[in-house]
Amino acid sequence: MTVRVGVIGAGMIGQDHIRRISRVLTGGAVVAVNDVDAARAGQVAAGLPGAVVHATAQDLIGDGDVDAVLVASWGPAHEEQVLAAIGAGKPVFCEKPLAPSSGACLRIVDAEVAHGRRCVQVGFMRRYDAGYQAMKAALEDGSIGAPLLMHCAHRNPSVPPYGFTTEMIISDSAVHEIDLVRWLFGEEVVAARIFKPRRSGKAAAGLHDPLIVQLEMASGVLVDDEVFVNAGYGYDVRGEVVCESGTVALADVGEVTLSASGRRGGRVPVDWRDRFVRAYDAELQDWLIAVAAGTSTGPSAWDGLAAAAVTDSCLQALRTDQRIPVSLPERPDFYAKAQS
Ligand code: NAP
């Protein structure tokens, strides 16, 4: 079966997902596109044989030739579009964040539970990264004992000088580690704190870069996450879990190690698309397979809600310099504990 996909939001990641569905993955075809910028939607659809442009997201969701919906619009539009897809009974892949507030995410969770079956997958692609999957396997193997703490680093080369706020260091960047540690340790984050190191002179006025995000897991595992969005030298994501009798760390991702002129080294990815290209491929392939099979297996609407709740606590911690507990409702039985 070929899953006929309608894409809402033909911006940077929307176009990247269209490319992978059309040219890299199997089992899917993009048949419809919508964007608030109709000209952009038209340009993108022109490169897709047989694809149509819809004037509104609602029209695309209601198109009988669209089997499944991919939401890659900007965050504030996600809630309405995901709720409409659930209402139409169509599987929906939604880029992170599921919605910008935990209240909006809860409305999506409630709608999906009322619908009676899972149809939402959220774009937390790090769960599909081979390095993190090997790290999770090493932890579950038990040979290095119980995890005690984790060090993370999330460094971007730069962010635009205008429009990128200190809050976005948490809601846009650290949210990936927030989801990752919930999945890696199989438990919820219970509290957050933010530390503000010396501010980089390369950061735009008003941007406090870098930050240290500290997350407390339910078991007591403590996570520190350095998030530095103007690190300058490349896109560098690191992770090391310290356990009772060993540690497990992400390996360097360069394809080769070059030794010359008395030096040895590798390549630093240029950006997040470069670093996680295979993870993005794997998450969308997984989604297409699940849609074709009539199931939903990846990060769920519950995971989207949990990440939003932790983000809320981090943002409050940023404002108050306090340790802020995470407030999360009881998880409905509807959502399995372990997600792939
Ligand atoms: P982008 O380049 O600004 O693309 C968003 C597109 O959606 C733009 O073409 C925008 O049009 C359009 N749009 C906005 N509101 C819409 C609406 N109501 N209906 C239809 N189209 C709408 O942004 P992006 O970087 O692709 O990000 C899109 C989403 O993906 C965000 O939620 C972002 O957080 C997420 N993302 C995830 C990852 C990841 O690692 N998983 C990476 C990057 C982005 P205008 O430009 O005219 O507003």
GROMACS .gro file of C-alpha atoms and ligand atoms in nm:
model
  388
    1MET     CA    1   0.000   0.000   0.000
    2THR     CA    2   0.116   0.352  -0.076
    3VAL     CA    3   0.015   0.594   0.200
    4ARG     CA    4  -0.113   0.914   0.039
    5VAL     CA    5   0.021   1.196   0.256
    6GLY     CA    6  -0.103   1.556   0.279
    7VAL     CA    7   0.155   1.802   0.412
    8ILE     CA    8   0.053   2.117   0.601
    9GLY     CA    9   0.341   2.367   0.621
   10ALA     CA   10   0.589   2.367   0.333
   11GLY     CA   11   0.870   2.548   0.510
   12MET     CA   12   1.215   2.419   0.597
   13ILE     CA   13   1.133   2.089   0.763
   14GLY     CA   14   0.809   2.041   0.567
   15GLN     CA   15   1.007   2.046   0.242
   16ASP     CA   16   1.272   1.819   0.391
   17HIS     CA   17   1.006   1.564   0.490
   18ILE     CA   18   0.848   1.591   0.144
   19ARG     CA   19   1.190   1.516  -0.008
   20ARG     CA   20   1.241   1.209   0.209
   21ILE     CA   21   0.889   1.070   0.150
   22SER     CA   22   0.925   1.127  -0.225
   23ARG     CA   23   1.287   1.023  -0.280
   24VAL     CA   24   1.426   0.829   0.015
   25LEU     CA   25   1.156   0.625   0.186
   26THR     CA   26   0.920   0.356   0.062
   27GLY     CA   27   0.545   0.324   0.099
   28GLY     CA   28   0.444   0.691   0.083
   29ALA     CA   29   0.362   0.962  -0.169
   30VAL     CA   30   0.287   1.330  -0.108
   31VAL     CA   31  -0.044   1.400  -0.283
   32ALA     CA   32  -0.146   1.735  -0.132
   33VAL     CA   33   0.020   2.045   0.012
   34ASN     CA   34  -0.108   2.343   0.212
   35ASP     CA   35   0.077   2.646   0.342
   36VAL     CA   36  -0.042   2.990   0.457
   37ASP     CA   37   0.188   3.109   0.180
   38ALA     CA   38  -0.011   2.977  -0.119
   39ALA     CA   39   0.268   3.060  -0.364
   40ARG     CA   40   0.514   2.850  -0.165
   41ALA     CA   41   0.267   2.561  -0.152
   42GLY     CA   42   0.227   2.589  -0.530
   43GLN     CA   43   0.602   2.587  -0.592
   44VAL     CA   44   0.651   2.281  -0.373
   45ALA     CA   45   0.355   2.092  -0.522
   46ALA     CA   46   0.480   2.170  -0.875
   47GLY     CA   47   0.774   1.938  -0.809
   48LEU     CA   48   0.546   1.651  -0.705
   49PRO     CA   49   0.371   1.464  -0.986
   50GLY     CA   50  -0.006   1.473  -0.937
   51ALA     CA   51   0.001   1.667  -0.607
   52VAL     CA   52  -0.271   1.925  -0.545
   53VAL     CA   53  -0.264   2.247  -0.343
   54HIS     CA   54  -0.534   2.315  -0.087
   55ALA     CA   55  -0.625   2.668   0.018
   56THR     CA   56  -0.675   2.570   0.382
   57ALA     CA   57  -0.546   2.303   0.617
   58GLN     CA   58  -0.908   2.200   0.676
   59ASP     CA   59  -0.957   2.135   0.303
   60LEU     CA   60  -0.645   1.921   0.291
   61ILE     CA   61  -0.751   1.717   0.594
   62GLY     CA   62  -1.097   1.664   0.439
   63ASP     CA   63  -0.957   1.553   0.100
   64GLY     CA   64  -1.070   1.194   0.042
   65ASP     CA   65  -0.746   1.123  -0.146
   66VAL     CA   66  -0.537   1.205   0.165
   67ASP     CA   67  -0.487   0.899   0.386
   68ALA     CA   68  -0.261   1.063   0.646
   69VAL     CA   69  -0.157   1.416   0.745
   70LEU     CA   70   0.188   1.554   0.818
   71VAL     CA   71   0.184   1.881   1.017
   72ALA     CA   72   0.497   2.094   0.971
   73SER     CA   73   0.344   2.438   1.015
   74TRP     CA   74   0.459   2.666   1.296
   75GLY     CA   75   0.384   2.554   1.652
   76PRO     CA   76   0.084   2.777   1.733
   77ALA     CA   77  -0.109   2.624   1.438
   78HIS     CA   78  -0.052   2.263   1.543
   79GLU     CA   79  -0.339   2.224   1.792
   80GLU     CA   80  -0.616   2.317   1.548
   81GLN     CA   81  -0.466   2.107   1.267
   82VAL     CA   82  -0.401   1.797   1.479
   83LEU     CA   83  -0.750   1.816   1.635
   84ALA     CA   84  -0.901   1.841   1.285
   85ALA     CA   85  -0.706   1.533   1.172
   86ILE     CA   86  -0.820   1.338   1.478
   87GLY     CA   87  -1.177   1.456   1.410
   88ALA     CA   88  -1.148   1.324   1.055
   89GLY     CA   89  -1.010   0.994   1.189
   90LYS     CA   90  -0.682   1.033   0.997
   91PRO     CA   91  -0.335   0.941   1.123
   92VAL     CA   92  -0.129   1.253   1.183
   93PHE     CA   93   0.245   1.305   1.219
   94CYS     CA   94   0.302   1.638   1.398
   95GLU     CA   95   0.639   1.807   1.417
   96LYS     CA   96   0.746   1.909   1.766
   97PRO     CA   97   0.612   2.082   1.964
   98LEU     CA   98   0.279   1.897   1.959
   99ALA     CA   99   0.142   2.236   2.069
  100PRO     CA  100   0.305   2.533   2.244
  101SER     CA  101   0.131   2.490   2.583
  102SER     CA  102   0.058   2.189   2.801
  103GLY     CA  103  -0.309   2.298   2.807
  104ALA     CA  104  -0.328   2.272   2.428
  105CYS     CA  105  -0.148   1.934   2.436
  106LEU     CA  106  -0.397   1.809   2.695
  107ARG     CA  107  -0.686   1.900   2.464
  108ILE     CA  108  -0.521   1.686   2.193
  109VAL     CA  109  -0.471   1.396   2.436
  110ASP     CA  110  -0.836   1.421   2.546
  111ALA     CA  111  -0.954   1.425   2.184
  112GLU     CA  112  -0.744   1.121   2.095
  113VAL     CA  113  -0.863   0.927   2.398
  114ALA     CA  114  -1.225   1.015   2.309
  115HIS     CA  115  -1.156   0.903   1.952
  116GLY     CA  116  -1.067   0.564   2.096
  117ARG     CA  117  -0.742   0.482   1.919
  118ARG     CA  118  -0.400   0.636   1.874
  119CYS     CA  119  -0.354   0.838   1.559
  120VAL     CA  120  -0.092   1.098   1.659
  121GLN     CA  121   0.287   1.062   1.627
  122VAL     CA  122   0.508   1.351   1.742
  123GLY     CA  123   0.837   1.434   1.568
  124PHE     CA  124   1.081   1.354   1.847
  125MET     CA  125   1.331   1.198   1.608
  126ARG     CA  126   1.618   1.147   1.851
  127ARG     CA  127   1.451   0.825   1.966
  128TYR     CA  128   1.534   0.690   1.618
  129ASP     CA  129   1.904   0.785   1.630
  130ALA     CA  130   2.127   0.474   1.622
  131GLY     CA  131   2.356   0.618   1.892
  132TYR     CA  132   2.078   0.684   2.140
  133GLN     CA  133   1.921   0.345   2.063
  134ALA     CA  134   2.254   0.174   2.141
  135MET     CA  135   2.278   0.381   2.461
  136LYS     CA  136   1.930   0.268   2.568
  137ALA     CA  137   2.017  -0.095   2.490
  138ALA     CA  138   2.336  -0.068   2.701
  139LEU     CA  139   2.135   0.072   2.995
  140GLU     CA  140   1.867  -0.197   2.967
  141ASP     CA  141   2.127  -0.470   2.941
  142GLY     CA  142   2.205  -0.400   3.307
  143SER     CA  143   2.578  -0.477   3.288
  144ILE     CA  144   2.684  -0.125   3.394
  145GLY     CA  145   2.435  -0.102   3.679
  146ALA     CA  146   2.170   0.154   3.754
  147PRO     CA  147   2.199   0.500   3.595
  148LEU     CA  148   2.287   0.779   3.837
  149LEU     CA  149   2.330   1.089   3.625
  150MET     CA  150   2.358   1.209   3.267
  151HIS     CA  151   2.558   1.487   3.102
  152CYS     CA  152   2.416   1.629   2.779
  153ALA     CA  153   2.536   1.902   2.547
  154HIS     CA  154   2.334   2.053   2.262
  155ARG     CA  155   2.536   2.306   2.061
  156ASN     CA  156   2.419   2.487   1.749
  157PRO     CA  157   2.658   2.686   1.532
  158SER     CA  158   2.435   2.995   1.553
  159VAL     CA  159   2.077   3.120   1.560
  160PRO     CA  160   1.930   3.419   1.373
  161PRO     CA  161   2.022   3.752   1.540
  162TYR     CA  162   1.655   3.853   1.562
  163GLY     CA  163   1.356   3.661   1.691
  164PHE     CA  164   1.534   3.383   1.879
  165THR     CA  165   1.464   3.432   2.251
  166THR     CA  166   1.616   3.284   2.566
  167GLU     CA  167   1.289   3.095   2.619
  168MET     CA  168   1.336   2.929   2.277
  169ILE     CA  169   1.668   2.782   2.395
  170ILE     CA  170   1.441   2.567   2.612
  171SER     CA  171   1.123   2.529   2.403
  172ASP     CA  172   1.296   2.476   2.065
  173SER     CA  173   1.628   2.317   2.158
  174ALA     CA  174   1.628   2.158   2.506
  175VAL     CA  175   1.286   2.004   2.434
  176HIS     CA  176   1.474   1.735   2.238
  177GLU     CA  177   1.671   1.630   2.549
  178ILE     CA  178   1.351   1.658   2.758
  179ASP     CA  179   1.181   1.396   2.542
  180LEU     CA  180   1.500   1.195   2.502
  181VAL     CA  181   1.562   1.140   2.874
  182ARG     CA  182   1.198   1.039   2.937
  183TRP     CA  183   1.236   0.774   2.667
  184LEU     CA  184   1.591   0.671   2.761
  185PHE     CA  185   1.518   0.615   3.130
  186GLY     CA  186   1.152   0.512   3.086
  187GLU     CA  187   1.030   0.754   3.354
  188GLU     CA  188   0.901   1.106   3.395
  189VAL     CA  189   1.090   1.426   3.476
  190VAL     CA  190   0.969   1.549   3.816
  191ALA     CA  191   1.144   1.886   3.854
  192ALA     CA  192   1.360   2.137   3.665
  193ARG     CA  193   1.612   2.411   3.737
  194ILE     CA  194   1.796   2.648   3.506
  195PHE     CA  195   2.148   2.779   3.561
  196LYS     CA  196   2.279   3.081   3.373
  197PRO     CA  197   2.653   3.068   3.312
  198ARG     CA  198   2.852   3.365   3.190
  199ARG     CA  199   2.676   3.497   2.877
  200SER     CA  200   2.855   3.457   2.542
  201GLY     CA  201   2.955   3.785   2.380
  202LYS     CA  202   2.848   3.626   2.048
  203ALA     CA  203   2.483   3.608   2.160
  204ALA     CA  204   2.240   3.875   2.038
  205ALA     CA  205   2.136   4.144   2.286
  206GLY     CA  206   1.887   4.002   2.535
  207LEU     CA  207   1.971   3.638   2.462
  208HIS     CA  208   2.114   3.452   2.761
  209ASP     CA  209   2.325   3.190   2.583
  210PRO     CA  210   2.433   2.931   2.699
  211LEU     CA  211   2.200   2.783   2.962
  212ILE     CA  212   2.230   2.474   3.179
  213VAL     CA  213   1.901   2.288   3.211
  214GLN     CA  214   1.887   2.051   3.507
  215LEU     CA  215   1.623   1.779   3.507
  216GLU     CA  216   1.538   1.547   3.798
  217MET     CA  217   1.394   1.211   3.696
  218ALA     CA  218   1.142   1.026   3.914
  219SER     CA  219   1.409   0.771   4.024
  220GLY     CA  220   1.652   1.046   4.128
  221VAL     CA  221   1.869   1.031   3.813
  222LEU     CA  222   1.997   1.387   3.761
  223VAL     CA  223   2.043   1.524   3.407
  224ASP     CA  224   2.246   1.832   3.321
  225ASP     CA  225   2.201   1.971   2.970
  226GLU     CA  226   2.427   2.245   2.836
  227VAL     CA  227   2.234   2.421   2.561
  228PHE     CA  228   2.450   2.664   2.364
  229VAL     CA  229   2.290   2.797   2.046
  230ASN     CA  230   2.580   3.016   1.927
  231ALA     CA  231   2.863   2.768   1.978
  232GLY     CA  232   3.011   2.872   1.645
  233TYR     CA  233   3.203   2.564   1.541
  234GLY     CA  234   2.923   2.329   1.427
  235TYR     CA  235   2.627   2.125   1.549
  236ASP     CA  236   2.749   1.913   1.837
  237VAL     CA  237   2.521   1.686   2.040
  238ARG     CA  238   2.674   1.488   2.324
  239GLY     CA  239   2.545   1.254   2.588
  240GLU     CA  240   2.701   1.041   2.861
  241VAL     CA  241   2.517   0.838   3.124
  242VAL     CA  242   2.709   0.759   3.441
  243CYS     CA  243   2.599   0.431   3.601
  244GLU     CA  244   2.699   0.234   3.913
  245SER     CA  245   2.972   0.035   3.739
  246GLY     CA  246   3.037   0.199   3.405
  247THR     CA  247   2.936   0.476   3.169
  248VAL     CA  248   2.785   0.489   2.822
  249ALA     CA  249   2.842   0.783   2.589
  250LEU     CA  250   2.748   0.875   2.233
  251ALA     CA  251   3.040   0.814   1.999
  252ASP     CA  252   3.170   1.074   1.755
  253VAL     CA  253   2.951   1.078   1.445
  254GLY     CA  254   3.212   1.157   1.179
  255GLU     CA  255   3.237   0.892   0.909
  256VAL     CA  256   3.618   0.880   0.920
  257THR     CA  257   3.906   0.990   1.139
  258LEU     CA  258   4.168   1.184   0.947
  259SER     CA  259   4.529   1.167   1.067
  260ALA     CA  260   4.774   1.410   0.910
  261SER     CA  261   5.042   1.664   0.997
  262GLY     CA  262   5.073   1.538   1.352
  263ARG     CA  263   4.699   1.574   1.421
  264ARG     CA  264   4.403   1.336   1.429
  265GLY     CA  265   4.040   1.436   1.403
  266GLY     CA  266   3.698   1.401   1.250
  267ARG     CA  267   3.412   1.607   1.116
  268VAL     CA  268   3.158   1.807   1.319
  269PRO     CA  269   2.806   1.806   1.162
  270VAL     CA  270   2.709   2.142   1.014
  271ASP     CA  271   2.352   2.143   1.144
  272TRP     CA  272   2.071   1.930   1.286
  273ARG     CA  273   1.964   1.799   0.943
  274ASP     CA  274   2.317   1.673   0.885
  275ARG     CA  275   2.353   1.518   1.233
  276PHE     CA  276   2.012   1.348   1.250
  277VAL     CA  277   1.939   1.276   0.882
  278ARG     CA  278   1.910   0.900   0.939
  279ALA     CA  279   1.694   0.949   1.249
  280TYR     CA  280   1.450   1.166   1.050
  281ASP     CA  281   1.442   0.901   0.777
  282ALA     CA  282   1.378   0.625   1.032
  283GLU     CA  283   1.102   0.810   1.219
  284LEU     CA  284   0.904   0.886   0.903
  285GLN     CA  285   0.957   0.536   0.760
  286ASP     CA  286   0.830   0.398   1.092
  287TRP     CA  287   0.526   0.626   1.065
  288LEU     CA  288   0.447   0.519   0.708
  289ILE     CA  289   0.473   0.152   0.805
  290ALA     CA  290   0.248   0.206   1.107
  291VAL     CA  291  -0.010   0.401   0.903
  292ALA     CA  292  -0.019   0.127   0.639
  293ALA     CA  293  -0.070  -0.130   0.914
  294GLY     CA  294  -0.343   0.078   1.078
  295THR     CA  295  -0.139   0.129   1.397
  296SER     CA  296   0.058   0.407   1.566
  297THR     CA  297   0.383   0.326   1.742
  298GLY     CA  298   0.615   0.626   1.774
  299PRO     CA  299   0.625   0.914   2.025
  300SER     CA  300   0.264   0.975   2.125
  301ALA     CA  301   0.043   1.271   2.208
  302TRP     CA  302   0.110   1.181   2.572
  303ASP     CA  303   0.483   1.225   2.507
  304GLY     CA  304   0.405   1.561   2.348
  305LEU     CA  305   0.208   1.664   2.657
  306ALA     CA  306   0.479   1.544   2.898
  307ALA     CA  307   0.748   1.736   2.709
  308ALA     CA  308   0.530   2.050   2.715
  309ALA     CA  309   0.473   2.015   3.091
  310VAL     CA  310   0.850   1.987   3.154
  311THR     CA  311   0.908   2.283   2.921
  312ASP     CA  312   0.656   2.486   3.126
  313SER     CA  313   0.851   2.407   3.444
  314CYS     CA  314   1.183   2.499   3.279
  315LEU     CA  315   1.041   2.832   3.163
  316GLN     CA  316   0.914   2.908   3.513
  317ALA     CA  317   1.254   2.808   3.653
  318LEU     CA  318   1.420   3.043   3.404
  319ARG     CA  319   1.206   3.332   3.527
  320THR     CA  320   1.235   3.258   3.899
  321ASP     CA  321   1.577   3.090   3.945
  322GLN     CA  322   1.392   2.828   4.153
  323ARG     CA  323   1.356   2.449   4.136
  324ILE     CA  324   1.013   2.399   3.978
  325PRO     CA  325   0.825   2.066   4.011
  326VAL     CA  326   0.662   1.930   3.695
  327SER     CA  327   0.284   1.911   3.701
  328LEU     CA  328   0.150   1.628   3.487
  329PRO     CA  329  -0.198   1.471   3.503
  330GLU     CA  330  -0.241   1.097   3.557
  331ARG     CA  331  -0.143   0.915   3.237
  332PRO     CA  332  -0.449   0.756   3.077
  333ASP     CA  333  -0.416   0.375   3.045
  334PHE     CA  334  -0.479   0.439   2.677
  335TYR     CA  335  -0.109   0.530   2.638
  336ALA     CA  336   0.133   0.242   2.676
  337LYS     CA  337   0.424   0.317   2.908
  338ALA     CA  338   0.697   0.219   2.665
  339GLN     CA  339   0.697   0.391   2.327
  340SER     CA  340   0.930   0.297   2.044
  341NAP     P1  341   0.929   2.728   0.874
  341NAP     O1  342   1.043   2.713   0.781
  341NAP     O2  343   0.887   2.864   0.920
  341NAP     O3  344   0.805   2.654   0.808
  341NAP     C1  345   0.675   2.659   0.858
  341NAP     C2  346   0.584   2.672   0.737
  341NAP     O4  347   0.448   2.660   0.779
  341NAP     C3  348   0.599   2.808   0.669
  341NAP     O5  349   0.595   2.789   0.529
  341NAP     C4  350   0.478   2.883   0.722
  341NAP     O6  351   0.438   2.986   0.634
  341NAP     C5  352   0.377   2.771   0.727
  341NAP     N1  353   0.264   2.796   0.816
  341NAP     C6  354   0.260   2.871   0.929
  341NAP     N2  355   0.138   2.867   0.982
  341NAP     C7  356   0.062   2.787   0.902
  341NAP     C8  357  -0.072   2.746   0.905
  341NAP     N3  358  -0.159   2.789   0.999
  341NAP     N4  359  -0.116   2.661   0.807
  341NAP     C9  360  -0.034   2.620   0.709
  341NAP     N5  361   0.097   2.660   0.701
  341NAP    C10  362   0.144   2.741   0.797
  341NAP     O7  363   0.953   2.644   1.006
  341NAP     P2  364   1.027   2.503   1.022
  341NAP     O8  365   1.165   2.524   1.071
  341NAP     O9  366   1.003   2.419   0.903
  341NAP    O10  367   0.945   2.443   1.146
  341NAP    C11  368   0.814   2.391   1.134
  341NAP    C12  369   0.784   2.304   1.256
  341NAP    O11  370   0.879   2.198   1.260
  341NAP    C13  371   0.796   2.378   1.390
  341NAP    O12  372   0.700   2.328   1.479
  341NAP    C14  373   0.937   2.341   1.437
  341NAP    O13  374   0.951   2.343   1.578
  341NAP    C15  375   0.947   2.199   1.384
  341NAP     N6  376   1.087   2.158   1.362
  341NAP    C16  377   1.127   2.040   1.415
  341NAP    C17  378   1.256   1.999   1.401
  341NAP    C18  379   1.301   1.869   1.460
  341NAP    O14  380   1.419   1.851   1.483
  341NAP     N7  381   1.213   1.775   1.482
  341NAP    C19  382   1.349   2.077   1.329
  341NAP    C20  383   1.303   2.196   1.271
  341NAP    C21  384   1.171   2.236   1.288
  341NAP     P3  385   0.498   3.136   0.658
  341NAP    O15  386   0.647   3.126   0.642
  341NAP    O16  387   0.432   3.216   0.552
  341NAP    O17  388   0.458   3.173   0.798
   0.00000   0.00000   0.00000
